[in-house]
Coordinates of C-alpha atoms in Angstrom, one line a residue:
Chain A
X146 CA 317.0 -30.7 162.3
X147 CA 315.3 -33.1 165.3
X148 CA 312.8 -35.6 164.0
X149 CA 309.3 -35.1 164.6
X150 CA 309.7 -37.8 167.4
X151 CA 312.5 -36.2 168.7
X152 CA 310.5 -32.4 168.6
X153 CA 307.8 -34.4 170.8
X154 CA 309.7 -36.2 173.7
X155 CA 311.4 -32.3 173.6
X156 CA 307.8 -30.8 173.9
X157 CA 306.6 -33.4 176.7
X158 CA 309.9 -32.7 178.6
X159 CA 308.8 -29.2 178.6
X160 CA 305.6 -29.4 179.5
X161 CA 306.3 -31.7 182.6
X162 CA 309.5 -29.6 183.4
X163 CA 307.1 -26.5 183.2
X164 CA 304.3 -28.5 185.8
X165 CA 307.0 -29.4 188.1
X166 CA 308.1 -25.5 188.3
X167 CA 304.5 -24.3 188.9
X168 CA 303.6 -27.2 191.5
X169 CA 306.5 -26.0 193.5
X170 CA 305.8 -22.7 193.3
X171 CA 302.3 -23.0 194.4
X172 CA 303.9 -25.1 197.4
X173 CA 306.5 -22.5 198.1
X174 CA 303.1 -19.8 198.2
X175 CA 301.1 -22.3 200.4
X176 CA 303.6 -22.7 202.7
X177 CA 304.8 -18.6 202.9
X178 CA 300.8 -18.5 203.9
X179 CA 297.5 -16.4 202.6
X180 CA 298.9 -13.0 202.0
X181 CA 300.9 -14.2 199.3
X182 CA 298.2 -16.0 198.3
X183 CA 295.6 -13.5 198.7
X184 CA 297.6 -11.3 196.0
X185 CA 296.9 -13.8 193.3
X186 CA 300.8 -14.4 192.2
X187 CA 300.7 -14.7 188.4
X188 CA 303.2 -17.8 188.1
X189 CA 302.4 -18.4 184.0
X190 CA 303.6 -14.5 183.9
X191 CA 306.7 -15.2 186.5
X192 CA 308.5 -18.1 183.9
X193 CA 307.6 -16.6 181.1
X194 CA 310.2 -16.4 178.6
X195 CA 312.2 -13.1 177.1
X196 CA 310.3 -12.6 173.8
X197 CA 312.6 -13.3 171.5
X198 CA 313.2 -17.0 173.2
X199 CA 309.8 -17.4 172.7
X200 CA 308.5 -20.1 170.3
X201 CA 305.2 -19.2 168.0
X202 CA 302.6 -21.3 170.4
X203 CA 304.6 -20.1 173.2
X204 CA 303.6 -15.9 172.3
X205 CA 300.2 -17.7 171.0
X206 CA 300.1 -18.9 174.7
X207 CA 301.0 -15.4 176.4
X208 CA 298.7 -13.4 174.0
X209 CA 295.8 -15.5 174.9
X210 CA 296.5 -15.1 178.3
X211 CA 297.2 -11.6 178.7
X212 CA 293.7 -10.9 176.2
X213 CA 291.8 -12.6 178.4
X214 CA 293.5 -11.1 181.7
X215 CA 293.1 -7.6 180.4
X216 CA 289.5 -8.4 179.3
X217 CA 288.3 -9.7 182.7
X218 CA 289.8 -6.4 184.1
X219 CA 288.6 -3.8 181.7
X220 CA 285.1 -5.5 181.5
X221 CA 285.8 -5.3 177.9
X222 CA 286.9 -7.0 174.9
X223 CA 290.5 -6.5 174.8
X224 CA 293.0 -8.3 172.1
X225 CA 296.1 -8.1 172.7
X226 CA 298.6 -9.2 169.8
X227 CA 302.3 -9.4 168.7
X228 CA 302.3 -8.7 165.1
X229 CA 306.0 -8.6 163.8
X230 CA 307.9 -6.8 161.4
X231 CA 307.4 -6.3 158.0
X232 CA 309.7 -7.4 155.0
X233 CA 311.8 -4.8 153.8
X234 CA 310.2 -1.7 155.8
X235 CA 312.1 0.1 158.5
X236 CA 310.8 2.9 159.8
X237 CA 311.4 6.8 160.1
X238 CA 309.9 9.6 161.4
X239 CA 309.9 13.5 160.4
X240 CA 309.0 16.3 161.9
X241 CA 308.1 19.7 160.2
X242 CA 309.8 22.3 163.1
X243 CA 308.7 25.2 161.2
X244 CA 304.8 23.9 161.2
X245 CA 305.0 22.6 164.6
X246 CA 302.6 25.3 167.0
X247 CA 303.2 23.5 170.2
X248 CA 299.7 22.5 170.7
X249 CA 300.6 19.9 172.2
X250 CA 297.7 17.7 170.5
X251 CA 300.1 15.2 170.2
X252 CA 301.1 14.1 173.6
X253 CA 297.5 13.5 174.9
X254 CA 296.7 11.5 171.3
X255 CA 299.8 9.4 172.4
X256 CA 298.6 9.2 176.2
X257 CA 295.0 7.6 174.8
X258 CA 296.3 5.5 172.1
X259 CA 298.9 4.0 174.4
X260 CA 297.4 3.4 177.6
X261 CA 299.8 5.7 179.4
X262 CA 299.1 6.0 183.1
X263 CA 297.0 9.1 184.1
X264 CA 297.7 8.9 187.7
X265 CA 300.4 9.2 188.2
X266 CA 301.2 10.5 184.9
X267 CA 303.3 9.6 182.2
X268 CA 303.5 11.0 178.9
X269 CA 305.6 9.9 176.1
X270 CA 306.2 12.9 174.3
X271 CA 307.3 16.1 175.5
X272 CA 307.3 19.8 174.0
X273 CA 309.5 22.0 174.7
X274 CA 309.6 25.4 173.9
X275 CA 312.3 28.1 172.5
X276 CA 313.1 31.1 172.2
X277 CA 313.6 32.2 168.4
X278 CA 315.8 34.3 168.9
X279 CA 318.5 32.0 171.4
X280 CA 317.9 29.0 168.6
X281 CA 320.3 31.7 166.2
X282 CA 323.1 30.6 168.3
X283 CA 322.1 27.1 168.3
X284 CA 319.9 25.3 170.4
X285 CA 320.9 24.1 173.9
X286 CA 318.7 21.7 174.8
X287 CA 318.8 22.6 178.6
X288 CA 317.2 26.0 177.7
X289 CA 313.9 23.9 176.4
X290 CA 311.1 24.5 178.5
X291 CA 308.0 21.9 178.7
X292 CA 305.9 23.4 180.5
X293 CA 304.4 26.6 179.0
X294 CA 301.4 27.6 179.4
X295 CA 300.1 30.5 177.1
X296 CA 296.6 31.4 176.5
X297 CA 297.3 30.0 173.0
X298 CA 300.1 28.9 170.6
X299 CA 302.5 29.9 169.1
X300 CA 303.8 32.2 171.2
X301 CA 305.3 35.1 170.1
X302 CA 308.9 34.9 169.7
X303 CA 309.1 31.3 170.5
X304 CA 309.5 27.7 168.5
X305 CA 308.4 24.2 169.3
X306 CA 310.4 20.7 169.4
X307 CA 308.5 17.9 170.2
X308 CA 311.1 14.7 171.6
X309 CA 310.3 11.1 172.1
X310 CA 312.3 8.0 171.7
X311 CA 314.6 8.8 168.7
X312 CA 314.5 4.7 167.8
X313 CA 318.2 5.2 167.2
X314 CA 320.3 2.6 165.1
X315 CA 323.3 2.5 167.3
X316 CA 321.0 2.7 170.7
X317 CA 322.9 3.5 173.9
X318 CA 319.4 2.0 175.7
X319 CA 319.7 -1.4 174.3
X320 CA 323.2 -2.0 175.1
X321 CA 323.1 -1.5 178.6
X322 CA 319.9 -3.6 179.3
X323 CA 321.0 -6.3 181.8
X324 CA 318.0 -8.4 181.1
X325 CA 317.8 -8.4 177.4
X326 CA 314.8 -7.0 178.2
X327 CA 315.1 -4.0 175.4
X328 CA 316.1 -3.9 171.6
X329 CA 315.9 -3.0 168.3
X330 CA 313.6 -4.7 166.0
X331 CA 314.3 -5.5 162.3
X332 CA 312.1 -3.0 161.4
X333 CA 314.1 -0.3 163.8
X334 CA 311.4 -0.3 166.7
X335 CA 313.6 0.0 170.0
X336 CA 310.5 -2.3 171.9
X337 CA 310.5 -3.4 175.4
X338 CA 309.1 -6.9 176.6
X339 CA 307.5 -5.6 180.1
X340 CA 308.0 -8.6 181.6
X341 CA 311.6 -8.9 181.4
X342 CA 312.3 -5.7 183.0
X343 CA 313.7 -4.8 186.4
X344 CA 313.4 -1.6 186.3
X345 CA 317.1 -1.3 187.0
X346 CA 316.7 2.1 184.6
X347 CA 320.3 1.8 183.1
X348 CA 318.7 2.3 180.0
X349 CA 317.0 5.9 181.1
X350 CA 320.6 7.0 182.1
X351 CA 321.8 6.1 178.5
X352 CA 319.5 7.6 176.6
X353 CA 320.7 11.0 175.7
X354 CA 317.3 11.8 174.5
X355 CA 315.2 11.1 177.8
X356 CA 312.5 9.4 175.7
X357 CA 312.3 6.2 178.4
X358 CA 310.1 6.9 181.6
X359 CA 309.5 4.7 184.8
X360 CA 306.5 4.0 186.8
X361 CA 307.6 4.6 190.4
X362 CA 304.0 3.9 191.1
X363 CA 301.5 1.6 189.7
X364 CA 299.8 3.2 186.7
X365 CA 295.9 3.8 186.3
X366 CA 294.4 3.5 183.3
X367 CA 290.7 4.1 183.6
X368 CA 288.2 1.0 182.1
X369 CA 286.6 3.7 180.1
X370 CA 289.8 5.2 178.7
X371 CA 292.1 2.0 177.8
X372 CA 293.0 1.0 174.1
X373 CA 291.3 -2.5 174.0
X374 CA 293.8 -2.7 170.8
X375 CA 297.1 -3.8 172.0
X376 CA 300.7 -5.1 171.4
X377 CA 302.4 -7.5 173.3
X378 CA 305.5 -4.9 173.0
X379 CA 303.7 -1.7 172.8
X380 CA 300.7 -0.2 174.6
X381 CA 299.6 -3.0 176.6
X382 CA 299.3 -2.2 180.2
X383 CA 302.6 -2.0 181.8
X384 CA 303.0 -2.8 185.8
X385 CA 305.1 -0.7 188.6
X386 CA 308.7 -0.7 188.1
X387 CA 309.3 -0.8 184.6
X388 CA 310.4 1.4 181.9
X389 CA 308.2 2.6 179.0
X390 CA 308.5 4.8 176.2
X391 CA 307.3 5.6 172.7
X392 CA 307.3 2.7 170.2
X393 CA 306.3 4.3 166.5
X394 CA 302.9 2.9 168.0
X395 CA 303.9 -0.7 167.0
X396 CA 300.2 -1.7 167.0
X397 CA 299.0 0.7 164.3
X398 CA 302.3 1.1 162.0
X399 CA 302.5 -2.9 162.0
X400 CA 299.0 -2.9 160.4
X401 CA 299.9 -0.3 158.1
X402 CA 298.3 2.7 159.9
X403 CA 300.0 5.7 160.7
X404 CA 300.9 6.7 164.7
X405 CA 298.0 7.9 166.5
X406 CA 300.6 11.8 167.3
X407 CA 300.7 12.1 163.2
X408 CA 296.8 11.8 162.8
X409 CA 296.5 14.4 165.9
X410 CA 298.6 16.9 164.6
X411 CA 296.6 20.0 163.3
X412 CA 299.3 21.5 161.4
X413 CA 300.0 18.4 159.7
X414 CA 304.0 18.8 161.1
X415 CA 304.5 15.3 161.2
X416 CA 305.3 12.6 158.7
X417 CA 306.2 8.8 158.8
X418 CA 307.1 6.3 156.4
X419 CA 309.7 3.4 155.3
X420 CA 312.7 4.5 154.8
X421 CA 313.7 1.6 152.7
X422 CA 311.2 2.6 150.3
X423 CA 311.7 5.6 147.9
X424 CA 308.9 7.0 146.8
X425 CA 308.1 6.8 150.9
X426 CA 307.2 10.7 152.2
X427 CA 310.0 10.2 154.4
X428 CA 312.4 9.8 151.6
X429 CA 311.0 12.8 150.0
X430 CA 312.2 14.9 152.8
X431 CA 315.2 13.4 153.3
X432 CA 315.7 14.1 150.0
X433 CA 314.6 17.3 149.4
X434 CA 314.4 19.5 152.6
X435 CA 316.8 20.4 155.0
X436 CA 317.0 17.8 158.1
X437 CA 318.8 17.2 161.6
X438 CA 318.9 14.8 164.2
X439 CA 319.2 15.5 167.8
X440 CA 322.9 15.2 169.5
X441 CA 324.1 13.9 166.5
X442 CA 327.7 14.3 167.6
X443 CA 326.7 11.2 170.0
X444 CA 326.3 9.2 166.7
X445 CA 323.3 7.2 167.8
X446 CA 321.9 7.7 164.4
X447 CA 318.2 9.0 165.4
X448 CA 315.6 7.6 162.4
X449 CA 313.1 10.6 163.6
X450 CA 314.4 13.7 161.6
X451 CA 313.5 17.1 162.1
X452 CA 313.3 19.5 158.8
X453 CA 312.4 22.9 157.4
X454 CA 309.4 22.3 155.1
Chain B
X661 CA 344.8 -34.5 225.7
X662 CA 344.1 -38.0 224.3
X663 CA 340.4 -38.0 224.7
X664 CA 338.3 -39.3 222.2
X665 CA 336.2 -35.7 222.0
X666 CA 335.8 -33.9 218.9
X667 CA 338.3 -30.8 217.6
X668 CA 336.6 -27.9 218.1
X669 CA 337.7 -26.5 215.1
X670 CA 336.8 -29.5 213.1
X671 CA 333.7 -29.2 214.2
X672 CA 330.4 -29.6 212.9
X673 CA 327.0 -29.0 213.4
X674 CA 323.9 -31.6 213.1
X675 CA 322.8 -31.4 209.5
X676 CA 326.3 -30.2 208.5
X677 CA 325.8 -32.0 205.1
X678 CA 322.1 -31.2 204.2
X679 CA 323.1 -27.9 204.5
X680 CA 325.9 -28.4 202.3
X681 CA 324.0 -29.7 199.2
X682 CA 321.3 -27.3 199.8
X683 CA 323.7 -24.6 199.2
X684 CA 325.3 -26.2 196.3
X685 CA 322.2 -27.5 194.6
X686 CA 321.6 -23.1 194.8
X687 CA 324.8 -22.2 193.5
X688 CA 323.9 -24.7 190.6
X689 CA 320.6 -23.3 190.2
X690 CA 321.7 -19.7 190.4
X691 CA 324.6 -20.3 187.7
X692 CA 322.5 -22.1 185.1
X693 CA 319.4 -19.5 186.0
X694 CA 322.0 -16.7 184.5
X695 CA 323.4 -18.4 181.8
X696 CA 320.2 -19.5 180.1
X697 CA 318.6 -15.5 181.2
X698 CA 321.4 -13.5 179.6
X699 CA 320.5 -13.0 175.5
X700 CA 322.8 -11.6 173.2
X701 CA 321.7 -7.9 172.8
X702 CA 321.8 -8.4 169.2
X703 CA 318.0 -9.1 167.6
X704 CA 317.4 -12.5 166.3
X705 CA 316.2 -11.4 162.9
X706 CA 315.7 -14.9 161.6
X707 CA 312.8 -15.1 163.9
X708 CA 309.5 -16.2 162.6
X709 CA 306.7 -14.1 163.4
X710 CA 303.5 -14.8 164.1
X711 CA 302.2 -12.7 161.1
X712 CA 303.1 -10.6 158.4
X713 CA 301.0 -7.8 157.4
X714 CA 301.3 -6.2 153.9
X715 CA 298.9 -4.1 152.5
X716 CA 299.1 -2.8 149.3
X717 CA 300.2 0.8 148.4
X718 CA 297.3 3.0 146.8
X719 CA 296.7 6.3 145.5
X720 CA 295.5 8.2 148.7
X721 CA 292.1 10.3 148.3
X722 CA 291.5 13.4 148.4
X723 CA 288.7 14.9 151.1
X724 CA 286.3 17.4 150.2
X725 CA 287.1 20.6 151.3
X726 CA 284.6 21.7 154.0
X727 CA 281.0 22.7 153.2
X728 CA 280.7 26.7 152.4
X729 CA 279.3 29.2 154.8
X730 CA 275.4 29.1 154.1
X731 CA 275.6 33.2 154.9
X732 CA 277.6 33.6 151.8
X733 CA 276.0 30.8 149.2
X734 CA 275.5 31.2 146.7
X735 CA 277.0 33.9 146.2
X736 CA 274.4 34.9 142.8
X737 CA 272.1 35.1 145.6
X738 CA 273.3 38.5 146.1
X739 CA 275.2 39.1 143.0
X740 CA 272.7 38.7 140.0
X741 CA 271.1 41.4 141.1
X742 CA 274.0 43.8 141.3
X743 CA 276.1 45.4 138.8
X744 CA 279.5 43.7 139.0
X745 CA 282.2 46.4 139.6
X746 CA 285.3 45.5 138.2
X747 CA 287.2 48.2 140.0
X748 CA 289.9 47.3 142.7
X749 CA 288.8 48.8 146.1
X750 CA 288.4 48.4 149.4
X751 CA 285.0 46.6 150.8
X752 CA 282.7 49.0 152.8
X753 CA 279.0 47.5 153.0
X754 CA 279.5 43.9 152.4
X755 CA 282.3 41.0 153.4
X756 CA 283.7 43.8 155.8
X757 CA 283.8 41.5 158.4
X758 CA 286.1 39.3 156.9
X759 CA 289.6 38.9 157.9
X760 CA 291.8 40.0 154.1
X761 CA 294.8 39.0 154.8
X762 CA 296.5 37.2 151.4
X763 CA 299.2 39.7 150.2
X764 CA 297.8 42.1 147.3
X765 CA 295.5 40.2 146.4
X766 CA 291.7 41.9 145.9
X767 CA 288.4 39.7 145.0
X768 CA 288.6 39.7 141.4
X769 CA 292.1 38.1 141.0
X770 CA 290.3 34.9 142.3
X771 CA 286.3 35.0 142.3
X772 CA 284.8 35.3 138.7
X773 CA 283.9 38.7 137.7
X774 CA 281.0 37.4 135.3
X775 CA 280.2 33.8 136.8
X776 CA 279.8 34.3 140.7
X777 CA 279.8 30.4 141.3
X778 CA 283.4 29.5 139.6
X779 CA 287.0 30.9 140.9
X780 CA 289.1 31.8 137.5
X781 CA 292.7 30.7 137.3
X782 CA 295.0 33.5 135.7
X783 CA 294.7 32.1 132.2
X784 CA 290.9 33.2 132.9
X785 CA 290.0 29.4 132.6
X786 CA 286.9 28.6 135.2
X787 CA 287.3 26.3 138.2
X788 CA 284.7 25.2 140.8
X789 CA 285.2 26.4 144.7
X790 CA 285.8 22.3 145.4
X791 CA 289.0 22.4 142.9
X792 CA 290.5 26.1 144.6
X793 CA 293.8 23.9 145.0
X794 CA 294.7 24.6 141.5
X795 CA 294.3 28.5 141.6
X796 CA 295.7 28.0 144.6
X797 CA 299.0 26.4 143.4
X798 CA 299.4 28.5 140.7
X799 CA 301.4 31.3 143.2
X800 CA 302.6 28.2 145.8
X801 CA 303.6 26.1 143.5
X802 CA 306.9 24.3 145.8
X803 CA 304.3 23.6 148.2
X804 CA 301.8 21.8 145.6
X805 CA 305.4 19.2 145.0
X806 CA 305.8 18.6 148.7
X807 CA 301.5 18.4 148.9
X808 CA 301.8 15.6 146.1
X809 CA 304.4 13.8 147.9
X810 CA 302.7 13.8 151.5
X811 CA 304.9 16.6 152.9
X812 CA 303.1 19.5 153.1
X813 CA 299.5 19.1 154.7
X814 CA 297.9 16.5 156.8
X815 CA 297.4 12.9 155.9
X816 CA 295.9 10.8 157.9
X817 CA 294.7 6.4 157.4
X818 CA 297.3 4.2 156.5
X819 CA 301.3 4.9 155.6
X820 CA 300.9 1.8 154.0
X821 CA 297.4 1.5 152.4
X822 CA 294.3 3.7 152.1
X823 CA 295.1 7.3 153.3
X824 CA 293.3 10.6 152.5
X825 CA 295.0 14.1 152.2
X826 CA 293.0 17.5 152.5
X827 CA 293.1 20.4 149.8
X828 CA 294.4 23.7 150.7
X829 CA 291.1 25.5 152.2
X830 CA 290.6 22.6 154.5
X831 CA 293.7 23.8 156.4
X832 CA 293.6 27.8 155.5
X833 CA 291.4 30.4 155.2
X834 CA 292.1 31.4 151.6
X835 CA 291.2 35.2 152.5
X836 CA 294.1 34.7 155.6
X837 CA 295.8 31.5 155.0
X838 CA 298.2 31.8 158.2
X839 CA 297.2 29.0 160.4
X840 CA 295.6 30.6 163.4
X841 CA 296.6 29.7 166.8
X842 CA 294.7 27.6 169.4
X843 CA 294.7 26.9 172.7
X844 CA 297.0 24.5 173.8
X845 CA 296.3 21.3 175.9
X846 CA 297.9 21.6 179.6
X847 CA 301.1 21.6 180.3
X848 CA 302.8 18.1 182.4
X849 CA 303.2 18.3 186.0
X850 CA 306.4 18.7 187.3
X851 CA 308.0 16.4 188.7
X852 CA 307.6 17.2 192.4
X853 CA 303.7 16.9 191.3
X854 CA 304.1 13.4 190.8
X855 CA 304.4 10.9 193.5
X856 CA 304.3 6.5 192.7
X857 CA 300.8 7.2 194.6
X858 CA 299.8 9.4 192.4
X859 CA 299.7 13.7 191.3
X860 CA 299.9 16.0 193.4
X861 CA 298.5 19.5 192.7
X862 CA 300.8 22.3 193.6
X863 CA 299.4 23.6 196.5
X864 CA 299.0 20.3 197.9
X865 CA 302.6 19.8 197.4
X866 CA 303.5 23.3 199.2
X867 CA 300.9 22.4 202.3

């Protein structure tokens, strides 16, 4: 443990290190000339630290910035927070196949809670659809098709398996992240600190699950349709070039709430809870109704679980 | 060759050493840069948060069941003034619009022959339309265990904290409980639709 004097000279160091960096920065964009300029080159954002470096006045620092960023922007009031983990809860999701109608209610609840791009779109969740009758031989998850279109649902003859990111225990995505820019929380969210990624996509090519997308383009989120109510590792807005995917909706679950895809679901197909807790609903169907996990020969150990209810 | 002029090969040019401790001053840069950017993969659990939410668990509540058709009730509106007709038969003049689709069961095995307003359970004890869960669950009675524990049916709030959960007839029709199918939202573009400037309809795409 430093001294308290100690802590200070450290803090001062740090600031004036930190002022030294920006001044020359702001030289090096004087001297390249106005274009760079012009563009308004966000150098607080450019030595800002991977999250989990971070000190507590340090996130303080970046959560004020980005609310007030994002509220300028929106022309509205947006907070943006990073609210962590909870003691002793880690997460699972179920999800009730034989209810599931392929409504696909779910995806666009998902798009407007998390401020996915409309154009070009991006949508967490995908349906895919199967035949009954081919699932009898087991299902091959090439054969699922997303993009049905049928007057209404369910078609005859056919099931539905909504995917996302399976927030594995043993996730192939983490690992590969050059940038340390990916990871599993204690609470088992696989979150992803926007600013630390390079879009280098090695994690889309090792997830088995293709949960993770990429903005090739910059995404456009209407001011009328974003989610003022946002996580630093979630739903906030995300720029070109990086990687996004579903996160249990960090911003509700961390306050308690349930994901925004559960409360859309008409057939009531999907469930969430703590797994650590057993009187959870999750546990209950763990416990008492017949579950899988995707590719579980791959031994990622998925914590969403699909069942027979 | 005993001139005093340079080797060419040992030459070098003006500015040689700048150079030099430019490039190493880089390297130094570059080397430290990495080191201090690559984490461990593994989460730092000991970090402190900034906050840490916990909300208490509580009993969730249970919504009312939607309001009844007006058309319908009450259903002594109609009914005092008839004689009731215990006999099991198919409906001609009235509720022949309605879809019957609940096994064998007729009218009388749920409505009460002698008090219109009240559903009867099977040990002929009364219960008001609101409570129709428990005649319900008297036939279903695995899904009233996973409806207790948040498995069968819709809750919605908090997964920790206040939720509500919906009786049976807020989800089915109890004359034709199969859910009925809807009209899905569209499909996702392909993605040949979908450029980094932005979606391309089809036809566009084809042109």
């Amino acid at each position: 443990m430093s001294s308290p004097k100690q802590q200070e000279e450290r803090e001062v160091r740090g600031a004036s290190r930190r002022e030294f960096l920006k001044t020359a920065a702001t030289g090096a964009a004087a001297v390249m000339g106005a274009p760079g300029a012009a563009q308004a080159f966000d150098f607080e954002s450019f030595l800002q630290k991977n999250f989990r470096q971070m000190s507590d006045e340090e996130i303080d620092e970046v959560l004020d910035r980005l609310s007030r960023k994002y509220s300028k922007k929106y022309g509205k009031d947006v907070t943006v927070d990073a609210v962590g983990p909870m003691d002793d809860v880690v997460y699972g999701y179920g999800l009730d196949i034989s209810r599931c109608i392929g409504c696909r209610r779910c995806v666009y609840a998902c798009v407007e809670e998390n401020n996915q791009s409309r154009d070009p779109e991006i949508q967490w969740i995908r349906v895919l659809e199967f035949e009954r009758e081919a699932a009898t031989r087991g299902i091959d998850m090439e054969d699922g098709n997303p993009y049905y279109d049928h007057e209404t649902v369910p078609a005859e003859d056919k099931f539905y398996l909504p995917m996302a990111c399976m927030h594995c225990e043993d996730s192939p995505c983490t690992n590969v992240c050059p940038t340390g820019a990916t990871w599993s929380d204690p609470d088992g969210i696989v979150v992803i600190d926007y600013d630390w990624c390079i879009g280098c996509r090695y994690c889309m090519a090792a997830c088995p699950y293709g949960a993770r997308k990429f903005n090739w383009g910059e995404p456009n989120v209407s001011a009328e349709d974003i989610n003022p109510d946002m996580h630093l590792l979630g739903n906030r807005p995300r720029s070109r070039g990086v990687v996004e995917k579903c996160s249990f909706c960090i911003q509700r679950v961390r306050k308690g709430r349930y994901p925004a895809c559960l409360e859309a679901c008409p057939v009531g197909a999907r469930k969430f809870g703590n797994l650590l807790d057993p009187d959870s609903e999750i546990r209950y169907l763990l416990k008492h109704k017949r579950t899988f996990v995707l590719k579980s020969e791959l031994k990622t150990n998925p914590k969403f679980f699909y069942f027979y209810g | 060759m005993a001139s005093n002029s340079p080797d060419p090969e040992d030459y070098r040019p003006p500015g040689y050493q700048l150079v030099t401790w430019v490039i190493l001053g880089l390297a130094v840069v570059v080397v430290f840069g990495l080191t201090s950017i690559r984490t461990d993969h593994q989460p730092d659990t000991s970090r402190d948060y900034p906050s840490r939410p916990q909300l208490p668990d509580v009993e969730p509540v249970l919504l009312p069941p939607p309001p009844m058709d007006d058309e319908y009730f009450p259903c002594s509106d109609c009914h005092e003034d008839e004689p009731p007709n215990p006999i099991e038969r198919e409906l001609e003049d009235e509720h022949d619009e309605m879809d019957f689709e609940h096994g064998t069961l007729w009218c009388l095995d749920c409505h009460d022959l002698n008090d219109r307003e009240k559903l009867h359970l099977a040990d002929d004890a009364l219960v008001e339309f609101e409570d129709s869960w428990q005649l319900c669950t008297q036939c279903h009675g695995k899904k009233l265990a996973d409806w207790r524990a948040g498995v069968h049916g819709k809750r919605t709030g908090h997964w920790r904290g206040p939720k509500e959960y919906r009786a049976c007839v807020s989800c089915h029709n109890p004359h034709s409980p199969p859910f009925k199918p809807l009209a899905p939202e569209p499909p996702p573009l392909r993605p040949e639709n979908i450029t980094p400037n932005g979606n391309v309809r089809l036809e566009a795409a084809h042109e």
